[in-house]
Tab-separated table of C-alpha atoms in Angstrom:
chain	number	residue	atom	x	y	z
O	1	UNK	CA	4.045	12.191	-33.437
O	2	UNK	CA	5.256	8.613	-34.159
O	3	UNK	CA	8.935	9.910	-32.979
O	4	UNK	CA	7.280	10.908	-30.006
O	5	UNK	CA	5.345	7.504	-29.597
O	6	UNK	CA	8.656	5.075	-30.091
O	7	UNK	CA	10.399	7.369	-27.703
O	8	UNK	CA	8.062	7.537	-25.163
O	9	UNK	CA	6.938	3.547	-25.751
O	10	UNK	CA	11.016	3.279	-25.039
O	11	UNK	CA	11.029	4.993	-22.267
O	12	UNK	CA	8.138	2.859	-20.686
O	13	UNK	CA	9.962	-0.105	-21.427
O	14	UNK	CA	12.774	0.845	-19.445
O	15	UNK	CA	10.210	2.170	-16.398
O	16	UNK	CA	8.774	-1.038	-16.501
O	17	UNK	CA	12.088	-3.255	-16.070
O	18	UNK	CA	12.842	-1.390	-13.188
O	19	UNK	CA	15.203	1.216	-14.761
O	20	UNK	CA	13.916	4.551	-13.071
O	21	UNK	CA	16.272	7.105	-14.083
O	22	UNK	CA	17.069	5.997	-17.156
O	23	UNK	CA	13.312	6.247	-17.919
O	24	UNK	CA	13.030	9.672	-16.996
O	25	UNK	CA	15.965	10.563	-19.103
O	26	UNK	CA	14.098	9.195	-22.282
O	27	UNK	CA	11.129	10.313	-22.048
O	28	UNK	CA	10.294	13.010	-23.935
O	29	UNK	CA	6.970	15.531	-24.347
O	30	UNK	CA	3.053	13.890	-24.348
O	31	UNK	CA	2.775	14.957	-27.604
O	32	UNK	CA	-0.570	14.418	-29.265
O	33	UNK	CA	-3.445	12.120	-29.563
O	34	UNK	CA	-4.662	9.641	-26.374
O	35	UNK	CA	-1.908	6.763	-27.132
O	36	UNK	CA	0.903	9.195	-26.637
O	37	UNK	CA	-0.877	10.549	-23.540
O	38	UNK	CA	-1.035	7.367	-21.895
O	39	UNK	CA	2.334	6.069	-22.849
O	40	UNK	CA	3.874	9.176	-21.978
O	41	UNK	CA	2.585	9.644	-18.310
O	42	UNK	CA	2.805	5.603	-17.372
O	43	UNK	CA	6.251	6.284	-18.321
O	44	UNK	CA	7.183	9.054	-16.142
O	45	UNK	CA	4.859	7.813	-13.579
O	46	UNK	CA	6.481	4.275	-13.365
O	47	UNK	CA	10.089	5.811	-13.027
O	48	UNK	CA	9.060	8.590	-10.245
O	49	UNK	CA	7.496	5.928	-8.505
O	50	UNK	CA	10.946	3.950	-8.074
O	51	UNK	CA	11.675	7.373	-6.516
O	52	UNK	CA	9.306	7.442	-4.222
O	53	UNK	CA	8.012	10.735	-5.314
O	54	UNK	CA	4.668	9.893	-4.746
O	55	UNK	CA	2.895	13.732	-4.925
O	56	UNK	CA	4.526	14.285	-8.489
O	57	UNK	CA	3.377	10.980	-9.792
O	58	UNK	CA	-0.323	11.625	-8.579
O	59	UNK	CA	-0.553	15.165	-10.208
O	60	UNK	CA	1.443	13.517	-13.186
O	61	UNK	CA	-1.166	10.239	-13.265
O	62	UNK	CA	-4.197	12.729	-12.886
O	63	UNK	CA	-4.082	14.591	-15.760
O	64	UNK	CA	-4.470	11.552	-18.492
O	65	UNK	CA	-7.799	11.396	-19.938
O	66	UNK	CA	-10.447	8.169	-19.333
O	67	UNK	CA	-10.858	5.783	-21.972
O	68	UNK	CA	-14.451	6.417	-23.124
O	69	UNK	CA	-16.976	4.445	-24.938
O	70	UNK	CA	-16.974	6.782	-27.768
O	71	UNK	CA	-13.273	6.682	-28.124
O	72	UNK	CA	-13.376	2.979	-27.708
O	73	UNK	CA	-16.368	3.233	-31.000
O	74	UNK	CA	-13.716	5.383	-32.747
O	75	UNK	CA	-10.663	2.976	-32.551
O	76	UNK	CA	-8.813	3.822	-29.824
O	77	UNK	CA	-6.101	1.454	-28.886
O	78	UNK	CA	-4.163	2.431	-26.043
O	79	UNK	CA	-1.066	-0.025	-25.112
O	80	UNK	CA	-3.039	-2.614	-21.920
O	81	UNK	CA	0.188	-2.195	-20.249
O	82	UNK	CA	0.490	1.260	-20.009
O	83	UNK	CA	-2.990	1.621	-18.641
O	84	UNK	CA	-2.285	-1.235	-16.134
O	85	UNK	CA	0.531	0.779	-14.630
O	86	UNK	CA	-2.198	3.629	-14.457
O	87	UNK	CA	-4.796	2.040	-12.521
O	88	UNK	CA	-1.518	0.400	-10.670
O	89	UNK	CA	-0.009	3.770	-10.079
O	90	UNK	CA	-3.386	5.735	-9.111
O	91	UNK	CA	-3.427	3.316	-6.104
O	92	UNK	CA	-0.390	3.472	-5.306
O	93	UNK	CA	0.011	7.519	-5.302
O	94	UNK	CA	-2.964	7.624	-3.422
O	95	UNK	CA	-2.471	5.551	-0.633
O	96	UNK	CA	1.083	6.886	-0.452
O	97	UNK	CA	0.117	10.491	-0.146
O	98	UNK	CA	-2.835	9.954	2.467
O	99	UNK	CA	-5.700	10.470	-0.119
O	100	UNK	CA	-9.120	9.568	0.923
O	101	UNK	CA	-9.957	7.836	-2.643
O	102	UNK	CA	-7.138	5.243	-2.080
O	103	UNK	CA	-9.555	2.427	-1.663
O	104	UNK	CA	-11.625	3.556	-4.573
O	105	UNK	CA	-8.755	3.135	-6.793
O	106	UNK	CA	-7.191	0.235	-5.252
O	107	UNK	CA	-10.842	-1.374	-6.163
O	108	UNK	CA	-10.664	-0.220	-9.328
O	109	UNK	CA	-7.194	-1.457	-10.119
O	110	UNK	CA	-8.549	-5.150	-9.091
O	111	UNK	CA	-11.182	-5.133	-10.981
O	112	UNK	CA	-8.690	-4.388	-14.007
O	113	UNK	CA	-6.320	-6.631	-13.171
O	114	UNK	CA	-7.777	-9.682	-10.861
O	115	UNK	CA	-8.937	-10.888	-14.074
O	116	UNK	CA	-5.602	-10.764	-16.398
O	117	UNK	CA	-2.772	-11.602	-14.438
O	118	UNK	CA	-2.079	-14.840	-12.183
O	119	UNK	CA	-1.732	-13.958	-8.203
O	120	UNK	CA	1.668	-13.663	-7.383
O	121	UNK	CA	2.454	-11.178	-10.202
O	122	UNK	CA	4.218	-8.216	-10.031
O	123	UNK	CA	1.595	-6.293	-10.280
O	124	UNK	CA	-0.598	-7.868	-8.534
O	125	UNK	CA	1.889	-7.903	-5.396
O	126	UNK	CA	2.177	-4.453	-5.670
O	127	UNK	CA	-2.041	-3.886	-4.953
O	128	UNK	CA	-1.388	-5.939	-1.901
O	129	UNK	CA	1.325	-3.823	-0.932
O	130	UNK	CA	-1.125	-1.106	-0.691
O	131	UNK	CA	-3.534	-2.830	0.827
O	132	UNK	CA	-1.145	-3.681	3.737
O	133	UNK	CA	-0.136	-0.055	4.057
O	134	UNK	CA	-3.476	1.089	4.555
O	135	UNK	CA	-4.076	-1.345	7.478
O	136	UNK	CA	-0.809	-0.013	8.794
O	137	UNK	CA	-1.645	3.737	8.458
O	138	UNK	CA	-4.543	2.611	11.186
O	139	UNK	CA	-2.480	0.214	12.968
O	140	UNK	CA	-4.173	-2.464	12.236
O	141	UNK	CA	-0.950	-4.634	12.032
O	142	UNK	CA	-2.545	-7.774	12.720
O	143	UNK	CA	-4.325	-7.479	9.178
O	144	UNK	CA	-1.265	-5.915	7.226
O	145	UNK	CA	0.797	-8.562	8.296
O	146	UNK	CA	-2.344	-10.853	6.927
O	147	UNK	CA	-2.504	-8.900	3.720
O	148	UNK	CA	1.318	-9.249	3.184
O	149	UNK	CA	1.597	-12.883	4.096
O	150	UNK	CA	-0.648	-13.662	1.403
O	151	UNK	CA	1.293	-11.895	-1.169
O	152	UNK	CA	4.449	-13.284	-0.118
O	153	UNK	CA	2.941	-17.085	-0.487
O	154	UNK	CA	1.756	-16.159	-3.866
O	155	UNK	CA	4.754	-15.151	-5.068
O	156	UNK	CA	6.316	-17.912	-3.956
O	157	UNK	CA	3.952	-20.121	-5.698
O	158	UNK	CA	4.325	-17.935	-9.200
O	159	UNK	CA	7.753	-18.006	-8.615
O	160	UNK	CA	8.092	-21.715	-8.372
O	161	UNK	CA	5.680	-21.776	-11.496
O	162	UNK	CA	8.069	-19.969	-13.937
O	163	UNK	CA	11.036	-18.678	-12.509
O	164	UNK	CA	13.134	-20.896	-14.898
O	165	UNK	CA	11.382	-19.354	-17.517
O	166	UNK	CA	12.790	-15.791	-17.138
O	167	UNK	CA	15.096	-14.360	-19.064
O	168	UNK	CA	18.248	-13.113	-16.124
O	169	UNK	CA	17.186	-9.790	-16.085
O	170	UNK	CA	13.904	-10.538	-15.156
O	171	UNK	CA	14.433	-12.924	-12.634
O	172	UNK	CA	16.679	-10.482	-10.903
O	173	UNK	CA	14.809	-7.794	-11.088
O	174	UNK	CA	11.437	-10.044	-9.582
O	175	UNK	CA	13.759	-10.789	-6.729
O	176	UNK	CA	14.892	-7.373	-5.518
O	177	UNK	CA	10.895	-6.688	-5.231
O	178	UNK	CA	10.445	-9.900	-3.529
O	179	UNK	CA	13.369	-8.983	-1.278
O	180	UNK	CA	11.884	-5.704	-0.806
O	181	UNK	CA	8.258	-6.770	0.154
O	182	UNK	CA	9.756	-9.499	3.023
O	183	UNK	CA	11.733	-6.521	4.255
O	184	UNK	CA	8.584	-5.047	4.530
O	185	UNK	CA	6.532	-8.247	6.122
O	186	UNK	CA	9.235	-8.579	8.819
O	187	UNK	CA	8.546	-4.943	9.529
O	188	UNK	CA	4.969	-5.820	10.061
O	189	UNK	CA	5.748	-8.907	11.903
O	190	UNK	CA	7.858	-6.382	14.746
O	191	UNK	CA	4.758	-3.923	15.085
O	192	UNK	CA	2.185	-6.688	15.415
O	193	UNK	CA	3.441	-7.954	19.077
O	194	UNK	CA	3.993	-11.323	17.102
O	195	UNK	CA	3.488	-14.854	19.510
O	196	UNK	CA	5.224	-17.744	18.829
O	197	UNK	CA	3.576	-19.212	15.641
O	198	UNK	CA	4.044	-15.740	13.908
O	199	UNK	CA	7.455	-15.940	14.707
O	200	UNK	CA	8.091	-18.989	12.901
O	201	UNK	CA	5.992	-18.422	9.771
O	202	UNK	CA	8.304	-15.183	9.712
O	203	UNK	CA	11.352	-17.316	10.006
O	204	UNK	CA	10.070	-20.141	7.599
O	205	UNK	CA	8.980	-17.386	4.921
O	206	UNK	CA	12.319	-15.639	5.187
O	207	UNK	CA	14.134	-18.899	4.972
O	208	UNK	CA	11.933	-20.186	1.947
O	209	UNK	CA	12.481	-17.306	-0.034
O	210	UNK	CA	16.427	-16.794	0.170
O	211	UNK	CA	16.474	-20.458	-1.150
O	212	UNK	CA	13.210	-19.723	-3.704
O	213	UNK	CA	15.655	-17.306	-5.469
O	214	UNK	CA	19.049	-19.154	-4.909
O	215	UNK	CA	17.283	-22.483	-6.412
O	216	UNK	CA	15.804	-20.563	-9.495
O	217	UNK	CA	19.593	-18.821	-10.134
O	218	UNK	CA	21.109	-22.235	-9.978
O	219	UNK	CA	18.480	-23.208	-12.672
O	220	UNK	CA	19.629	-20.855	-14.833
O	221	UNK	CA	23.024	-21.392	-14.578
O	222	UNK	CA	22.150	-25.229	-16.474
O	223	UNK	CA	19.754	-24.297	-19.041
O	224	UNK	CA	22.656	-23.910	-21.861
O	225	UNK	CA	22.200	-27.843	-22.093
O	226	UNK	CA	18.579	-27.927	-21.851
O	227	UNK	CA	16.726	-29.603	-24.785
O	228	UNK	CA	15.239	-27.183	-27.493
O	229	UNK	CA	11.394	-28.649	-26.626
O	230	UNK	CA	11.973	-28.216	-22.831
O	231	UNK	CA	13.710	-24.251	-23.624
O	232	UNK	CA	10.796	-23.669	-25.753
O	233	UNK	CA	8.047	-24.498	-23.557
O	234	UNK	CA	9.980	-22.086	-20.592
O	235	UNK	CA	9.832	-19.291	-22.850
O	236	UNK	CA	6.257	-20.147	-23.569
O	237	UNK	CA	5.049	-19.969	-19.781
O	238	UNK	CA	7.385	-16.889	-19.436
O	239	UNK	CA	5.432	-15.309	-21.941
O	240	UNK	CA	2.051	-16.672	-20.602
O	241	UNK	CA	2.864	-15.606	-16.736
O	242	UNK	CA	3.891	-12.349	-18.014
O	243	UNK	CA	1.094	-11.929	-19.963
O	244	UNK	CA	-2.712	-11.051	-19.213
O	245	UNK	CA	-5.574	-13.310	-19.512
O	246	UNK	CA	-4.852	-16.477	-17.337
O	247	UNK	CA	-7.620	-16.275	-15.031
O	248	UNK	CA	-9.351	-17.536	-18.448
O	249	UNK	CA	-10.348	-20.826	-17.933
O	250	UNK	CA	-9.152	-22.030	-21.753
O	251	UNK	CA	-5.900	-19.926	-21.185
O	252	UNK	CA	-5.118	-21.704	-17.962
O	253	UNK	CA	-5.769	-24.509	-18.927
O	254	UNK	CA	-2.896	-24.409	-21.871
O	255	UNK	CA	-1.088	-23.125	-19.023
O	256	UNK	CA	-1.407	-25.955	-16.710
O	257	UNK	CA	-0.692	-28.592	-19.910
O	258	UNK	CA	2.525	-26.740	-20.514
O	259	UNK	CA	3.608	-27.188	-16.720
O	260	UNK	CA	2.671	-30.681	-16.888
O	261	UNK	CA	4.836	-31.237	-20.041
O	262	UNK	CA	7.794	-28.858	-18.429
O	263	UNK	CA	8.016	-31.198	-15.081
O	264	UNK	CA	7.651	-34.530	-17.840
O	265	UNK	CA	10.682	-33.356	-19.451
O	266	UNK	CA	12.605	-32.423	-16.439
O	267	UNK	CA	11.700	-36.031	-14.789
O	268	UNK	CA	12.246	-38.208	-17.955
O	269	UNK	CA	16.067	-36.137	-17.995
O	270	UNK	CA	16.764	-37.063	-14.209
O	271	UNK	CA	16.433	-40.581	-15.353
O	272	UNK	CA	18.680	-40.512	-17.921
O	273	UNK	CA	21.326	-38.736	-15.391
O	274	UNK	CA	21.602	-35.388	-18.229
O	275	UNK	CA	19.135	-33.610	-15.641
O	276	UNK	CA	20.337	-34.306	-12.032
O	277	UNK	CA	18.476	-33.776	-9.439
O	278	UNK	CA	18.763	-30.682	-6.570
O	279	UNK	CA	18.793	-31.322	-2.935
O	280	UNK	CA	17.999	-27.442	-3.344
O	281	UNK	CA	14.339	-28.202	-4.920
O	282	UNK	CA	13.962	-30.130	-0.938
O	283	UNK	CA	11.929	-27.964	1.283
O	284	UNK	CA	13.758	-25.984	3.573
O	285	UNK	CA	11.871	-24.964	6.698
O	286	UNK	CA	12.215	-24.883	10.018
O	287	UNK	CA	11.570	-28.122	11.881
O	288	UNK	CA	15.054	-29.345	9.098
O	289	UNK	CA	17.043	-26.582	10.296
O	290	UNK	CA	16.715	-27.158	13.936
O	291	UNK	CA	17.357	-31.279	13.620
O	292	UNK	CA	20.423	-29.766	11.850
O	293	UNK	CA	21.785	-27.876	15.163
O	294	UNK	CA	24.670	-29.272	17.446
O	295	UNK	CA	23.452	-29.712	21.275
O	296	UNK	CA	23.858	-26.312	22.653
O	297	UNK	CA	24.427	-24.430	19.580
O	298	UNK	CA	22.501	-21.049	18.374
O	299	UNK	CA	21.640	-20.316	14.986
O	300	UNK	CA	21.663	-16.232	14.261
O	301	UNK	CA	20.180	-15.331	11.083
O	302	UNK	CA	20.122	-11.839	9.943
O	303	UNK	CA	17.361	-9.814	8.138
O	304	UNK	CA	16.444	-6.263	7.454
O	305	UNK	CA	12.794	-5.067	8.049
O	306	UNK	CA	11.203	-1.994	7.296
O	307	UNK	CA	7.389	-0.512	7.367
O	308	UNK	CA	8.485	2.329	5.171
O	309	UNK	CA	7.475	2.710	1.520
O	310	UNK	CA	10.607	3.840	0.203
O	311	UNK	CA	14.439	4.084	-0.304
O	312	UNK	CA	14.581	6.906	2.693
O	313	UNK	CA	12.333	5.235	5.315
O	314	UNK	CA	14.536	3.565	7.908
O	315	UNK	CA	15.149	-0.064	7.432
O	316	UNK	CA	16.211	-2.036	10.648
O	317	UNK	CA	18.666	-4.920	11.278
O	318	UNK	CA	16.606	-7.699	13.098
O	319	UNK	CA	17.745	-11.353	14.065
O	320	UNK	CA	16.025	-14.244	14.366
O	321	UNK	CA	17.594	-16.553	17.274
O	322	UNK	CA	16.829	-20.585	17.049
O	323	UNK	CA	18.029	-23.069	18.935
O	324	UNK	CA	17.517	-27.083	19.160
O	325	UNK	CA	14.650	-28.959	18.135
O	326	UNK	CA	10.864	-28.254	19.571
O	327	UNK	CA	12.785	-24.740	21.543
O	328	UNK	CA	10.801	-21.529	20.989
O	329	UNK	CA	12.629	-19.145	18.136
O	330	UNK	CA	12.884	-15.034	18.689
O	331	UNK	CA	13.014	-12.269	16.515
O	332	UNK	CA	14.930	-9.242	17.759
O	333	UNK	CA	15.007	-5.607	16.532
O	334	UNK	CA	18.728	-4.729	17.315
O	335	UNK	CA	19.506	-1.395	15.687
O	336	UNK	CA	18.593	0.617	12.583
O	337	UNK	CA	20.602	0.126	9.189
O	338	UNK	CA	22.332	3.039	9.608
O	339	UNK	CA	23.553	2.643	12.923
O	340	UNK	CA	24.718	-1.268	12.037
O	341	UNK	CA	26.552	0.547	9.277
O	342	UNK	CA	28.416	2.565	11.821
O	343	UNK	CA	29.038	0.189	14.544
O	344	UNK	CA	31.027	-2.229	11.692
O	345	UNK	CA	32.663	0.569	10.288
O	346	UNK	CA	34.356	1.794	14.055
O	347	UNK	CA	35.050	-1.832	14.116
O	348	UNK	CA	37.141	-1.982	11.227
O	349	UNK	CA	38.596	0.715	11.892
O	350	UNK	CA	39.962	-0.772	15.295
O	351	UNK	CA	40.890	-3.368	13.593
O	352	UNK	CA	43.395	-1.425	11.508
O	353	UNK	CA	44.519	0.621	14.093
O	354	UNK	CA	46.025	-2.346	15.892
């Protein structure tokens, strides 16, 4: 049984970090007793989701047992995490497979987490996602675009909180999903008949969160010099961001010191000239970029957009076109994924011909 338990605790580590099929190759049977139960099916849950398969992790999410009071009486001590990727999950698989009860269980995975984790979390993000695609399944793409523009500014805002915190592997992995989730905002932002201001938040939230992630990697990339105090209190608001319980007032608090002593240090090293200064940490938006234009010159920039909720739902190529200052901006859906894949493939293939 304890075998069983480190395996399968393993094996949820790995599902957790974003490591699908490696999770499923771990994981091994439920064994006995509720801890192994819930360990167990978060695990294989959590790494079918990054699969999409969204029927096999509702039948495999449905069968663990509820946390009574009695068991609660007796001891019972089930790992938080693993039973926030439940209540996570149990929304997900349900709004993903067209069940009725999807808003019951999105409402029930708030009122878990809403009061442990900081908006702008992972997981968090991920309730919102759900919330968006129910609006969608409706069409009601005026409010899933709502829904997801709100999750994208919070992430924003918790990544600018304690991206330099993460270890790498973290911070990459946060980014893919925040990559993922504006992919699926623009997507929104095409079904929604946008007008002009829509447009440009698009553009300005696309923008912001290329350099969001490209600012935090550069951070990185200096923290070898970094101070012991100022390393320190990263890894303590990694650890705090990551963890549960900062909606507490006393919690957030600490929180909020430690950012106040983090942005001290940084400051008090720009002086000195050992810390310098990023014109990346300027706001990019974009007003800058069009006083940046030559007279009669375009600015293309590409994204990909999809409404889909997974790796075989079609993602499109769209463009957003801005000219000069004070001109109106477009967005335009040019082809899908696959077919840009194509088109530059004949391409090249013309090109070595000749």
């Amino acid at each position: 049984s304890k075998l069983i338990r480190s395996q399968n605790t393993i094996a949820l580590f790995l599902a957790d970090a974003g490591q699908g099929q490696l999770a499923l190759s771990r994981i091994v049977d439920r064994g006995q007793g509720y801890y192994n139960w819930v360990n167990h099916d978060a695990a294989r849950g959590e790494a079918l989701s990054q699969l999409s398969q969204w029927t096999e992790v509702r039948d495999c999410i449905c069968q663990t047992p509820k946390l009574t009071p009695v068991m609660k009486m007796l001891g019972v001590s089930p790992n938080p995490r693993a039973l926030d990727l439940l209540a996570i999950l149990n929304a997900e698989s349900h709004a993903y497979t067209g069940s009725d009860c999807a808003l019951d269980f999105l409402q029930k995975a708030h009122e878990r987490l809403d009061s442990r984790y900081l908006p702008g979390h992972p997981y968090v993000a991920r309730l919102g996602l759900v919330a968006a695609h129910l609006c969608s399944v409706n069409a009601r793409w005026g409010e899933a675009l709502s829904v997801m523009s709100k999750v994208l500014s919070d992430e924003d805002i918790y990544l600018e909180q304690i991206g330099r915190g993460l270890p790498e592997v973290s911070l990459l992995t946060l980014a893919r999903r925040m990559e993922s989730h504006l992919e699926r905002y623009l997507g929104y932002v095409l079904r929604a008949s946008p007008n002009q201001q829509t447009v440009r938040d698009a553009f300005e939230a696309h923008v912001r969160r290329k350099g969001l992630v490209f600012q935090q990697a550069a951070a990185i990339s200096r923290r070898t010099s970094e101070p012991t105090e100022l390393r320190e209190i990263r890894q303590e608001l990694s650890l705090r961001a990551l963890g549960s319980d900062l909606i507490n007032a006393d919690s957030r608090a600490q929180f909020e010191r430690l950012l106040a002593k983090r942005d001290e240090l940084e400051a008090t090293l720009a002086k000195t000239g050992e810390y310098p200064s990023e014109a990346l940490e300027q706001a990019i938006n974009l007003q800058a970029i069009q006083q940046q234009l030559p007279p009669q010159t375009t600015l293309l920039d590409f994204a990909e957009a999809t409404t889909g909720i997974g790796p075989a739902d079609e993602h499109r190529v769209v463009v957003f076109v801005i000219h000069g200052p004070d001109s109106d901006i477009a967005v335009v859906d040019l082809c899908s994924r696959s077919r840009m894949d194509e088109i530059v493939s004949d391409y090249r293939r013309e090109l070595e011909s000749d």
